[in-house]
Every structure is written in C-alpha cells, then in structure tokens.
Short mmCIF file of C-alpha atoms and ligand atoms in Angstrom, two decimals:
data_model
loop_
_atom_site.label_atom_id
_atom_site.label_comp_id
_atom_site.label_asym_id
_atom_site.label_seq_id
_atom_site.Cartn_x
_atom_site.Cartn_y
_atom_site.Cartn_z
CA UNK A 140 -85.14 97.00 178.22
CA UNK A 141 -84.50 96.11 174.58
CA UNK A 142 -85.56 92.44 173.85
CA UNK A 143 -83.75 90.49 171.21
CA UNK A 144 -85.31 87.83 169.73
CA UNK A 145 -83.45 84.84 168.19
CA UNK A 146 -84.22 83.19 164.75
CA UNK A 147 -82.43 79.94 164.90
CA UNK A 148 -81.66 77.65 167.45
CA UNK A 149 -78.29 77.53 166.35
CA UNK A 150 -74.84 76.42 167.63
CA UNK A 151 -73.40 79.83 166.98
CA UNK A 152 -76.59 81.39 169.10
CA UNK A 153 -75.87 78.84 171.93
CA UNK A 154 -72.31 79.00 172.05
CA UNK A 155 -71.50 82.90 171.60
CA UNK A 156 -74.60 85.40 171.33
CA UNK A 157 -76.62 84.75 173.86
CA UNK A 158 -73.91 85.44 176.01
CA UNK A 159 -72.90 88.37 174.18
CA UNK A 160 -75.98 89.97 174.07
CA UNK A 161 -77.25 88.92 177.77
CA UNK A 162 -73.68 91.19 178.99
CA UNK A 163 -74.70 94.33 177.42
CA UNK A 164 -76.56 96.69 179.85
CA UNK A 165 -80.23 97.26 178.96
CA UNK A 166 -80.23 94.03 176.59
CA UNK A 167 -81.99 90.66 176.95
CA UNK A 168 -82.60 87.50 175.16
CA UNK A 169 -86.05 87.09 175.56
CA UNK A 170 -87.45 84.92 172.62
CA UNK A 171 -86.12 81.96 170.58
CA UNK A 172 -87.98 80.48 167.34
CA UNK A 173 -87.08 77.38 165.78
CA UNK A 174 -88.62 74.90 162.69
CA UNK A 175 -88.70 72.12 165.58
CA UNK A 176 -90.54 73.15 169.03
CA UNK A 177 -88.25 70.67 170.92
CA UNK A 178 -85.44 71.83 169.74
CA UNK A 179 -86.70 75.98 170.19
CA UNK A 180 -88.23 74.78 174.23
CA UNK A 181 -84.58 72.95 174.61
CA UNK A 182 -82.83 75.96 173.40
CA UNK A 183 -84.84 78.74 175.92
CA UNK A 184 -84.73 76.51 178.72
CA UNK A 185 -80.59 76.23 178.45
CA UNK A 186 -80.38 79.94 177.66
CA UNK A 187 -82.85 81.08 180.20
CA UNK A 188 -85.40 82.57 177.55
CA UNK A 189 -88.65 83.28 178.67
CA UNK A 190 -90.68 82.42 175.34
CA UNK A 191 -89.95 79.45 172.62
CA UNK A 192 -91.65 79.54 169.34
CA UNK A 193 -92.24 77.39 166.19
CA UNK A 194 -92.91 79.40 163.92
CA UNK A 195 -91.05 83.06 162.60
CA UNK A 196 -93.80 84.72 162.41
CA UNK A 197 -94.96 84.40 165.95
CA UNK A 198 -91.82 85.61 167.43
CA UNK A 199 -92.22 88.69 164.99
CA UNK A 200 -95.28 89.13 166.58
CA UNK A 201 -94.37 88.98 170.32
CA UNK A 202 -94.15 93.15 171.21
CA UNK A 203 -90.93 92.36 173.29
CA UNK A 204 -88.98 91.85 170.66
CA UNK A 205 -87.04 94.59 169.11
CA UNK A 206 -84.40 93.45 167.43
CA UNK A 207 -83.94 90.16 165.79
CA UNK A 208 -80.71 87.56 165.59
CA UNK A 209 -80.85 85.99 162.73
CA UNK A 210 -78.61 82.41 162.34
CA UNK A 211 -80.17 79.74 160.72
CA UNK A 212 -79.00 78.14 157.49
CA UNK A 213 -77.94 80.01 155.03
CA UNK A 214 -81.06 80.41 152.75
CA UNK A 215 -83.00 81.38 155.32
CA UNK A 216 -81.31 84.78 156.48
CA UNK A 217 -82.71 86.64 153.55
CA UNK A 218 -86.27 86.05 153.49
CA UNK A 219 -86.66 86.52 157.03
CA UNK A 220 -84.53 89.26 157.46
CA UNK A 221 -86.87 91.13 154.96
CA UNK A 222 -90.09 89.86 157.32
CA UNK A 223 -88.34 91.12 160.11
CA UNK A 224 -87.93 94.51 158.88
CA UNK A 225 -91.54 94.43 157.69
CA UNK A 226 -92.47 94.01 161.45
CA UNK A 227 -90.03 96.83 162.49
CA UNK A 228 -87.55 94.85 163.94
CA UNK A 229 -84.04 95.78 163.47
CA UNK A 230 -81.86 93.12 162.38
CA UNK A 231 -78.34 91.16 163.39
CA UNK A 232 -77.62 88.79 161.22
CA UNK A 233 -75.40 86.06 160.06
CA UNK A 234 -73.42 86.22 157.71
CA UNK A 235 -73.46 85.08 154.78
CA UNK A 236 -76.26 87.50 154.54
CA UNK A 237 -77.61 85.72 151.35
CA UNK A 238 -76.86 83.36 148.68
CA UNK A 239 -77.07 86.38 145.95
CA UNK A 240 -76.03 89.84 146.15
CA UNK A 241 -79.51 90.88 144.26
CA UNK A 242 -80.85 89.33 147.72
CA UNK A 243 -78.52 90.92 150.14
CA UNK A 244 -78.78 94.59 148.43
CA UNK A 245 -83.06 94.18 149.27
CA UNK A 246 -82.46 92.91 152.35
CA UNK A 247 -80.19 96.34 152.77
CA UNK A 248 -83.09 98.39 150.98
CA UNK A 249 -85.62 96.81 153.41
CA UNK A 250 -84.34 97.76 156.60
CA UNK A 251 -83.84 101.14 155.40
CA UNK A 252 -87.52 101.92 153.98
CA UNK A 253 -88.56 100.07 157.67
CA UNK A 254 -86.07 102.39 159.54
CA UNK A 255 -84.53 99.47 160.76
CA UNK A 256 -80.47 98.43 161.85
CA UNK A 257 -79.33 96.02 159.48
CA UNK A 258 -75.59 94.98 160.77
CA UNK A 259 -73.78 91.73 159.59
CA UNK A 260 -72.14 89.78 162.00
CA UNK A 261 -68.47 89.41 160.40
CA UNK A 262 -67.07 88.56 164.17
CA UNK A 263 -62.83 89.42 163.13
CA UNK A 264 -63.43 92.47 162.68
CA UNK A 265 -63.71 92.70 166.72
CA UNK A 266 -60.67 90.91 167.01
CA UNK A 267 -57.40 93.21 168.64
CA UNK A 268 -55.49 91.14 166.26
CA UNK A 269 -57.17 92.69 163.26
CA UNK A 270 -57.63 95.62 164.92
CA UNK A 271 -54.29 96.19 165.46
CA UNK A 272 -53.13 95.50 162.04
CA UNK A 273 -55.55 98.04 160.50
CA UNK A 274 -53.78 100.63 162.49
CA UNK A 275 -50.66 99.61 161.88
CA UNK A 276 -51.58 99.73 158.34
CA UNK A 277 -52.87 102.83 158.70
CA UNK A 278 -49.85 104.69 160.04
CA UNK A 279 -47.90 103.37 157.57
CA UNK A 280 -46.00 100.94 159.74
CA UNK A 281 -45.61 98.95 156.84
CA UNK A 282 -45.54 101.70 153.69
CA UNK A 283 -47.33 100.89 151.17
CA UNK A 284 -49.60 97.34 151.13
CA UNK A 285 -48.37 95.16 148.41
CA UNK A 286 -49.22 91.42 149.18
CA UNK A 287 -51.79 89.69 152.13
CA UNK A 288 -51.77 85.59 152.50
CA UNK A 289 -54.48 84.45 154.79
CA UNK A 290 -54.57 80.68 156.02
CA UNK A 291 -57.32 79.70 156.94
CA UNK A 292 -57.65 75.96 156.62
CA UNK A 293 -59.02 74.25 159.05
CA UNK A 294 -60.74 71.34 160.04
CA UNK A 295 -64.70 71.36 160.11
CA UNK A 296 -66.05 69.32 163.26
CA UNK A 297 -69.18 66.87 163.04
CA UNK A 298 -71.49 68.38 164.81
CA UNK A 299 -70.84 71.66 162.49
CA UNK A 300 -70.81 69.80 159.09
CA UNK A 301 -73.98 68.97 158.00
CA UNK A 302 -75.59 71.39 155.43
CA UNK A 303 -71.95 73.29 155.29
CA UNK A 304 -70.81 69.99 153.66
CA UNK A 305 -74.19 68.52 151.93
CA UNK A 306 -76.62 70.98 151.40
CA UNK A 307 -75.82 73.57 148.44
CA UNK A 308 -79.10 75.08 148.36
CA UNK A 309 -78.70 76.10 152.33
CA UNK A 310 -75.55 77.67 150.93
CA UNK A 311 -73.16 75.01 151.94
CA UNK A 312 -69.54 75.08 151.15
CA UNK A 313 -66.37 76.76 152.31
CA UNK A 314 -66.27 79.90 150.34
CA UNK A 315 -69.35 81.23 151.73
CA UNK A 316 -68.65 79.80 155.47
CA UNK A 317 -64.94 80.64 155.12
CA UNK A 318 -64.00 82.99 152.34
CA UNK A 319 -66.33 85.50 153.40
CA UNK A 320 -65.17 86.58 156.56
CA UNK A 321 -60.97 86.54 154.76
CA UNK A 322 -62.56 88.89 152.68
CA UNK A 323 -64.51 90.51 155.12
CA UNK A 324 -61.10 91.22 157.30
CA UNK A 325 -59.07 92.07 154.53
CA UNK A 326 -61.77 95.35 153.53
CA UNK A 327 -61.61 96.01 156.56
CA UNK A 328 -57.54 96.15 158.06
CA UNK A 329 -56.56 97.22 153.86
CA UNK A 330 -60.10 100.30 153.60
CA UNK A 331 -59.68 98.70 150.18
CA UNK A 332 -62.30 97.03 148.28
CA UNK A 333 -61.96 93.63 145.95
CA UNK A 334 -62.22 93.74 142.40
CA UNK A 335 -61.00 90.52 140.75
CA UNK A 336 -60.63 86.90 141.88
CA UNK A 337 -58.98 84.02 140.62
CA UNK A 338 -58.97 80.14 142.23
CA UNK A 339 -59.02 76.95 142.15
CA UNK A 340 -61.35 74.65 144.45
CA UNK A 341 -61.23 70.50 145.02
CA UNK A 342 -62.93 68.23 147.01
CA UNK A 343 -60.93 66.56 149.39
CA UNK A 344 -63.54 63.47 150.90
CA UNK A 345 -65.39 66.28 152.84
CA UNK A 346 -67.73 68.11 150.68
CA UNK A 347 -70.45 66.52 148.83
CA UNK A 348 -72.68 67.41 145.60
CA UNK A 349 -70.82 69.95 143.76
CA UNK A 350 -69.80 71.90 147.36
CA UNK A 351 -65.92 72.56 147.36
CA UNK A 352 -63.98 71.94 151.04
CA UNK A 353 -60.87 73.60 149.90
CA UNK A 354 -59.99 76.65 147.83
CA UNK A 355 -57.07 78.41 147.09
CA UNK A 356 -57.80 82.23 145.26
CA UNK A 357 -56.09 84.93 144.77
CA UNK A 358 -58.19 88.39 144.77
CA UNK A 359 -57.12 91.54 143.80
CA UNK A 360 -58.28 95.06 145.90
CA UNK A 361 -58.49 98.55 144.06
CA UNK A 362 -55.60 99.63 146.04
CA UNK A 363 -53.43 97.60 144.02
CA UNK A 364 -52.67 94.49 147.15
CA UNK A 365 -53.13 90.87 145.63
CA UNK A 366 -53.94 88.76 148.17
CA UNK A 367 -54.07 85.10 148.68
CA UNK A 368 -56.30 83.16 150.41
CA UNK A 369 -56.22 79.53 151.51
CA UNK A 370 -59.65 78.21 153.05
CA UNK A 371 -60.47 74.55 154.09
CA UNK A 372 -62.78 72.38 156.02
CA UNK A 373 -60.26 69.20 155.83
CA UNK A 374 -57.06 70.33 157.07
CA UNK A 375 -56.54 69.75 160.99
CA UNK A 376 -53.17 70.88 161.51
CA UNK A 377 -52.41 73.92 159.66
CA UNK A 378 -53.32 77.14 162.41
CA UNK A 379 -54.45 79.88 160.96
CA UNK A 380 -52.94 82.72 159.87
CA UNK A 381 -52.93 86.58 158.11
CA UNK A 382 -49.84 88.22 156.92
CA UNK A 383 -49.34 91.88 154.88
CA UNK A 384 -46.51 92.63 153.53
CA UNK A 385 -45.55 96.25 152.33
CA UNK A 386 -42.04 98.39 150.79
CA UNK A 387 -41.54 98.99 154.66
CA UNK A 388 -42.36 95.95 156.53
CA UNK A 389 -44.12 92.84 157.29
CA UNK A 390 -47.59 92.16 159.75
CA UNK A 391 -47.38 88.61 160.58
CA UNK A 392 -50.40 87.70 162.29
CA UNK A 393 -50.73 84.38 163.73
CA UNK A 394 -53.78 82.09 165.05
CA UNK A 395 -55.92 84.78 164.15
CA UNK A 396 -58.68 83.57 162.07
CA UNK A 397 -60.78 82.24 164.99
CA UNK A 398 -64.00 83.06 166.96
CA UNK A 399 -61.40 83.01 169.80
CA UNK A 400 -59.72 86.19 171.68
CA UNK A 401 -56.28 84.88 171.14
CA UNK A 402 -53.29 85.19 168.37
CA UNK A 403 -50.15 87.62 168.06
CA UNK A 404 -48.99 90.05 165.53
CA UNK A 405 -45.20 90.45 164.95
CA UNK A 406 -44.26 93.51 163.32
CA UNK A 407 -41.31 93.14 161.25
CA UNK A 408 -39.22 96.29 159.57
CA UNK A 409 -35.86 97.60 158.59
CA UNK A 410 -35.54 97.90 162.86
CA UNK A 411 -36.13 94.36 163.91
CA UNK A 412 -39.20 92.69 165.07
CA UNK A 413 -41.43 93.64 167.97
CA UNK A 414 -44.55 91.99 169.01
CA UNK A 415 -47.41 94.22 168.98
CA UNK A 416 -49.48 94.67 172.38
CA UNK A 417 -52.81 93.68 172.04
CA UNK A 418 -55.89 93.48 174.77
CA UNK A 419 -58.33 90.73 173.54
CA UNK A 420 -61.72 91.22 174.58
CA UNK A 421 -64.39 88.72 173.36
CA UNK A 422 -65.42 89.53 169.76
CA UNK A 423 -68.61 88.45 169.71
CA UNK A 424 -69.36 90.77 173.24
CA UNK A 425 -67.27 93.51 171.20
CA UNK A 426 -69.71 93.93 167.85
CA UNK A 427 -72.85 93.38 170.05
CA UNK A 428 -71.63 96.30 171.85
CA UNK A 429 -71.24 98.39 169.02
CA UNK A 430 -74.38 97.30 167.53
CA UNK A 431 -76.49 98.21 170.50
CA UNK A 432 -74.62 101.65 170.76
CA UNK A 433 -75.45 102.13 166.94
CA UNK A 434 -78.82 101.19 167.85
CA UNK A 435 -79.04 103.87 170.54
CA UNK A 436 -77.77 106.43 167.57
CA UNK A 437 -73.44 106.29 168.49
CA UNK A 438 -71.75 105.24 165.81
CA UNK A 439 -72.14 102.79 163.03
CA UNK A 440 -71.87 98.70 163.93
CA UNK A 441 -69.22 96.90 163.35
CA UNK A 442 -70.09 95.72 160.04
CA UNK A 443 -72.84 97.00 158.11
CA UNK A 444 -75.68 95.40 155.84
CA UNK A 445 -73.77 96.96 153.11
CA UNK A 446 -70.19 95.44 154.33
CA UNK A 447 -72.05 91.95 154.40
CA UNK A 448 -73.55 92.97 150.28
CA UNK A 449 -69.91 93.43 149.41
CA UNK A 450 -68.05 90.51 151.28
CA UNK A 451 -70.61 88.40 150.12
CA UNK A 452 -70.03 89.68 146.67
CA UNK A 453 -66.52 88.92 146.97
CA UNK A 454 -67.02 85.54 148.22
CA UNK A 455 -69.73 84.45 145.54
CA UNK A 456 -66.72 85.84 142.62
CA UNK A 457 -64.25 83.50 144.34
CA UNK A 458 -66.85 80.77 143.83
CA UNK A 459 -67.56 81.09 140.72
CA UNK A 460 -63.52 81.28 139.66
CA UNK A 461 -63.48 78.38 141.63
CA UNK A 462 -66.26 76.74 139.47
CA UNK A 463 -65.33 78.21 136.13
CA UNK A 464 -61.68 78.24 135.89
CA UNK A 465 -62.54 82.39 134.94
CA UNK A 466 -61.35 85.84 136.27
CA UNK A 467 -63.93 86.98 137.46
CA UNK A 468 -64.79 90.65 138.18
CA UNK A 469 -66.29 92.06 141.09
CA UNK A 470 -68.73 94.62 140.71
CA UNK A 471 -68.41 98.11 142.63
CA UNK A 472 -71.66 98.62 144.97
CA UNK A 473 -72.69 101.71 146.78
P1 NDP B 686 -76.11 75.00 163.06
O1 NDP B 686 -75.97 73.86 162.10
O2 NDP B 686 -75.75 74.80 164.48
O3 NDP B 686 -77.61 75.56 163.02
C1 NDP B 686 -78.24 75.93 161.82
C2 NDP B 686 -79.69 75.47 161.86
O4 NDP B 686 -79.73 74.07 161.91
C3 NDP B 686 -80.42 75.94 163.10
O5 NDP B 686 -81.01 77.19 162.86
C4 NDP B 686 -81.44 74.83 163.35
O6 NDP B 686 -82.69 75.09 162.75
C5 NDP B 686 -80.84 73.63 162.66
N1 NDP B 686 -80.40 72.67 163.68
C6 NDP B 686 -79.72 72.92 164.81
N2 NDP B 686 -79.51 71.79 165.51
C7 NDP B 686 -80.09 70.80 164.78
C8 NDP B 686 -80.22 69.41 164.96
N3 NDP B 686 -79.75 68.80 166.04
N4 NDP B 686 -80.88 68.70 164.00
C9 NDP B 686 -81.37 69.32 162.91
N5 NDP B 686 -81.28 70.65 162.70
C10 NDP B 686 -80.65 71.37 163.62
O7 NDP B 686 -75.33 76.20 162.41
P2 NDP B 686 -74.23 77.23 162.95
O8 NDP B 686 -74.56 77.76 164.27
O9 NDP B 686 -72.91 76.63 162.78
O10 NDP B 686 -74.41 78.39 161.83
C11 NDP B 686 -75.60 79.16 161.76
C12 NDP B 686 -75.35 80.41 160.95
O11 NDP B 686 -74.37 81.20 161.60
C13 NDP B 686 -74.83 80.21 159.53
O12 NDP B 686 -75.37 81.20 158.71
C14 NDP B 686 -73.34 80.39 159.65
O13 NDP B 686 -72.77 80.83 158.44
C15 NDP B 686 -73.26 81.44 160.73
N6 NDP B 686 -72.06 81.33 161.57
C16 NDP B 686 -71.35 82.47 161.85
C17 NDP B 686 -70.26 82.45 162.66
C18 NDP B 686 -69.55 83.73 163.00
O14 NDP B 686 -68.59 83.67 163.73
N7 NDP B 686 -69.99 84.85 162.54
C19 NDP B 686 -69.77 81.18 163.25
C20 NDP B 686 -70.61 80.05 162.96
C21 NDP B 686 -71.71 80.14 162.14
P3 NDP B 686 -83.88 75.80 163.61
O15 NDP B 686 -83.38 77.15 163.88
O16 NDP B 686 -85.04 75.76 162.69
O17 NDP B 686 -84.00 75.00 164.86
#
C-alpha cells in the first residue's frame, strides 16, 4: 500500500482529497500534520487517519508515508515541499506552488535530484469541460484561436477568507488563489504559453493591506490569443465562465470554473450550435488518478511541478501589472 501523508489540516484536504486519494486502489491516507495538535487529532479522527502529528518533520519521519499532500497556506508549500523531497517523499501539492518563481523552479530541482514526483494540483484541468474544449481546439473545431474571456468572479465565503483576504505574506489575494488556475486552464486547452500581461486590480471592501479582491487583465500567449480574464472574491452573482473564440467558431463554456463536475460547452460555427457531450467525473478523483499512475511509471500527472513554475509565473506578472500599472513580460522557462 502507498501511504500519503497530509501537510495541512486544510479545508481543501477535508473537503476533496482525502476522498480522492482514499478511492484510488492501493492508496491510503494514513498521516495528517498540523501547527495545532487539536486541530491535526480533529482532522484524523473525521478522516479516519491512523496517526496525527504536530510537527512536519515527524510525519516526514513516519516510514508509511510515501508521498506527501501538501495544502497549507501559501508560504508554506515551498519550504516543505523541499523537506519533503529531502526525506524521499514524492510530492502533491497545492498550488500556488510558491510565492516566487526562483522558489517554485528549486522546489522543481529538488524533487528531481531526490528522484521524487513533484505534480501541482491545478484541479480544471480534470474537468470534461476543459477537457473537451482542448480537443475541440485541437481539431480545429474552431480554426485558428484568436480571443479567450474567462469569468471567474466569484464570491469568497467566511470560513475560506481569512489569510486569502488579510495575510499577504501567506500569499493572500485573488491573483494567486484565482488567476492561477485561469492561467493554468488556458496553457493547458490553448498548448500555448503566456508572455505578456496587462491589468488593473481594486479593492472592493474585501481585501485588506495592499491584497487586491478583483482584477481584470488581459494576457497575451505566444500563439498569438489575447485573453481576458476577470477574477473576484466579491461578486456573488456572476457564474463563471470560459469562452474561445476562433476564424471558425466559438467554445462557450459555461459554469466551468469550479471544483465541481458540472458546466456545458456550446459549440458554435458557420453550422449552428450543438452542445458538446461531456461525462463529468470528479476532478479532484481524476488528477489523483493520474498522479498515482505517474507514480507507478504511466504517464505524466496532470499538471507538473514545472506547469505549477509557469502558471505561477503568469499569475505573479498579472500581479505585478496589477500593482504597477506596467506590461509586464513573462519570462520563457524550461
Ligand atoms: P484553509 O484556510 O482551510 O487552511 C489553510 C491552513 O489554515 C491549514 O493548513 C491550517 O493550518 C490552517 N487552519 C485551518 N483551519 C483553521 C482554523 N480553524 N483556525 C486557524 N487556522 C486554521 O485553506 P484552504 O483549504 O482553502 O487552502 C489551502 C491551500 O489549498 C492553499 O494553498 C490554496 O491555494 C489551495 N487550494 C486549492 C484548491 C484547488 O482546487 N486546487 C481549492 C482550495 C484551496 P495547519 O495545517 O497548520 O493546521
């Protein structure tokens, strides 16, 4: 049996992955750690974990653990990502996967002088939704890409605020909670990478300290698609959305930025407009999968450490537009 061990006693953990992981054949979570030892004993006696630590370092010592989870704040992910790998763990972790790309790129290096899986959890691109439009894309359902508009405004509920809204040395703020994973969906449906961003960011009674609750950016790929993205903690009735428009047609995806296994795509062309089948399947079950298979030497996971590096990069360049009023480039990493 392969035991995962889980580095934050987190809502995401509670809520999705332990789940996720406990489904896959041959995989069990079998150790939680947590700053508080209330909150880590609470956490493995709701989840059914055999052992609860305090401290990191003594769940990177427990021999049952093979592969780590990581999802505490923000901050956090890098520096124990890189003591995980130095224990020979492999690693799942959260995105953002750091607060610098400098950070990210060691935390990449790391796991491959330990011989370790490094994988970033970017959840849409499990999604059918997204799935679906990257093959539609990549037939040329739609000719050639010119334009993508992603909404993704939403509203951010209490018990999830806290250091997102407060806190911007745990890396609070929408465009690393938020723009990340646009970005992260858009490389992935477009195979393109970003290479300039432009936006503007306000606070709108939300965010606190210098951290932005709404942006509005517009990011340019090296395939030549400008796309537009609208992220937001404050907004509670917008849905969500992701549309591409090429010379042939139009992917109109909607309520599709969500941790959910729901949302349509309508494809519209020159014959009409046809909804596109799609078979939803739980996203978070859907990368652990392929993570655990790329673990047992099939295939790559869903998104790599170096997929996090670059939608992280992306993110941090719509930031700083945001804070600067700049273009600002985005630099090409291999
Ligand atoms: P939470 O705020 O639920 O948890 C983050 C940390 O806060 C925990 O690790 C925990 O620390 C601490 N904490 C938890 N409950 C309490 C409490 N009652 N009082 C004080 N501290 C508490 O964060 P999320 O689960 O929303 O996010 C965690 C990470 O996962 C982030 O990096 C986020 O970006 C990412 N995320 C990813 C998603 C995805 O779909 N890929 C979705 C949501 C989040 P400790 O571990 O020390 O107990």
């Amino acid at each position: 049996e392969t035991g995962w061990g889980f580095i934050g006693a987190s809502t995401i953990a509670r809520e999705h992955m332990v789940q996720a992981i406990n489904a896959q054949p041959g995989h069990r979570v079998v150790a939680v750690a947590s700053s508080n030892e209330q909150r880590a004993r609470d956490f493995a006696a709701h989840a059914g974990i055999a052992n609860a630590y305090a401290d990191v370092d003594r769940l990177l010592a427990d021999p049952a653990v093979d592969v780590v989870y990581i999802s505490t704040t923000n901050e956090l992910h890098a520096p124990q990502a890189m003591a995980a790998a130095a224990a020979g763990k492999h690693v799942l972790c959260e995105k953002p996967l750091a607060l610098s790309v400098g950070d990210a790129l060691a935390m990449v290096s790391a796991c491959q002088r330990a011989g370790v899986l490094l994988a970033t959890n970017h959840h849409l691109r499990n999604a059918a939704s997204h799935r679906a439009m990257r093959d539609a894309v990549r037939s040329g359902a739609i000719g050639q890409v010119q334009f993508a508009r992603v909404f993704h405004a939403v509203h951010l509920p209490e018990h999830l605020q806290a250091w997102r809204i407060n806190k911007p040395e745990a890396g609070g703020g929408v465009e690393l909670d938020i723009t990340v994973h646009d970005i992260d969906t858009l490389r992935f449906i477009l195979a393109a990478e970003p290479v300039e961003a432009i936006g503007l960011g306000r606070q709108g009674g939300m965010a606190q300290k210098g951290l932005t609750d709404g942006v509005m950016a517009v990011v340019r790929f090296d395939n030549g698609t400008l796309v537009q993205l609208h992220d937001a903690f404050t907004v509670k009735h917008a849905g969500t959305g992701l549309e591409l428009h090429g010379d042939a047609g139009s992917l109109i995806g909607r309520n599709v930025m969500t941790q959910q296994p729901v949302g349509d795509v309508t494809l519209v062309d020159a014959n009409g407009s046809r909804t596109l089948d799609l078979r939803h399947q739980d996203l978070y079950v859907t990368g652990v999968r392929a993570f655990c298979k790329a673990l047992a030497g099939q295939g790559e996971p869903a998104a790599t450490g170096l997929d996090g590096v670059k939608s992280l990069s992306a993110a941090l360049a719509v930031s700083q537009a945001c804070a600067t009023g700049a273009v600002v480039h985005i630099p090409n990493i291999t």
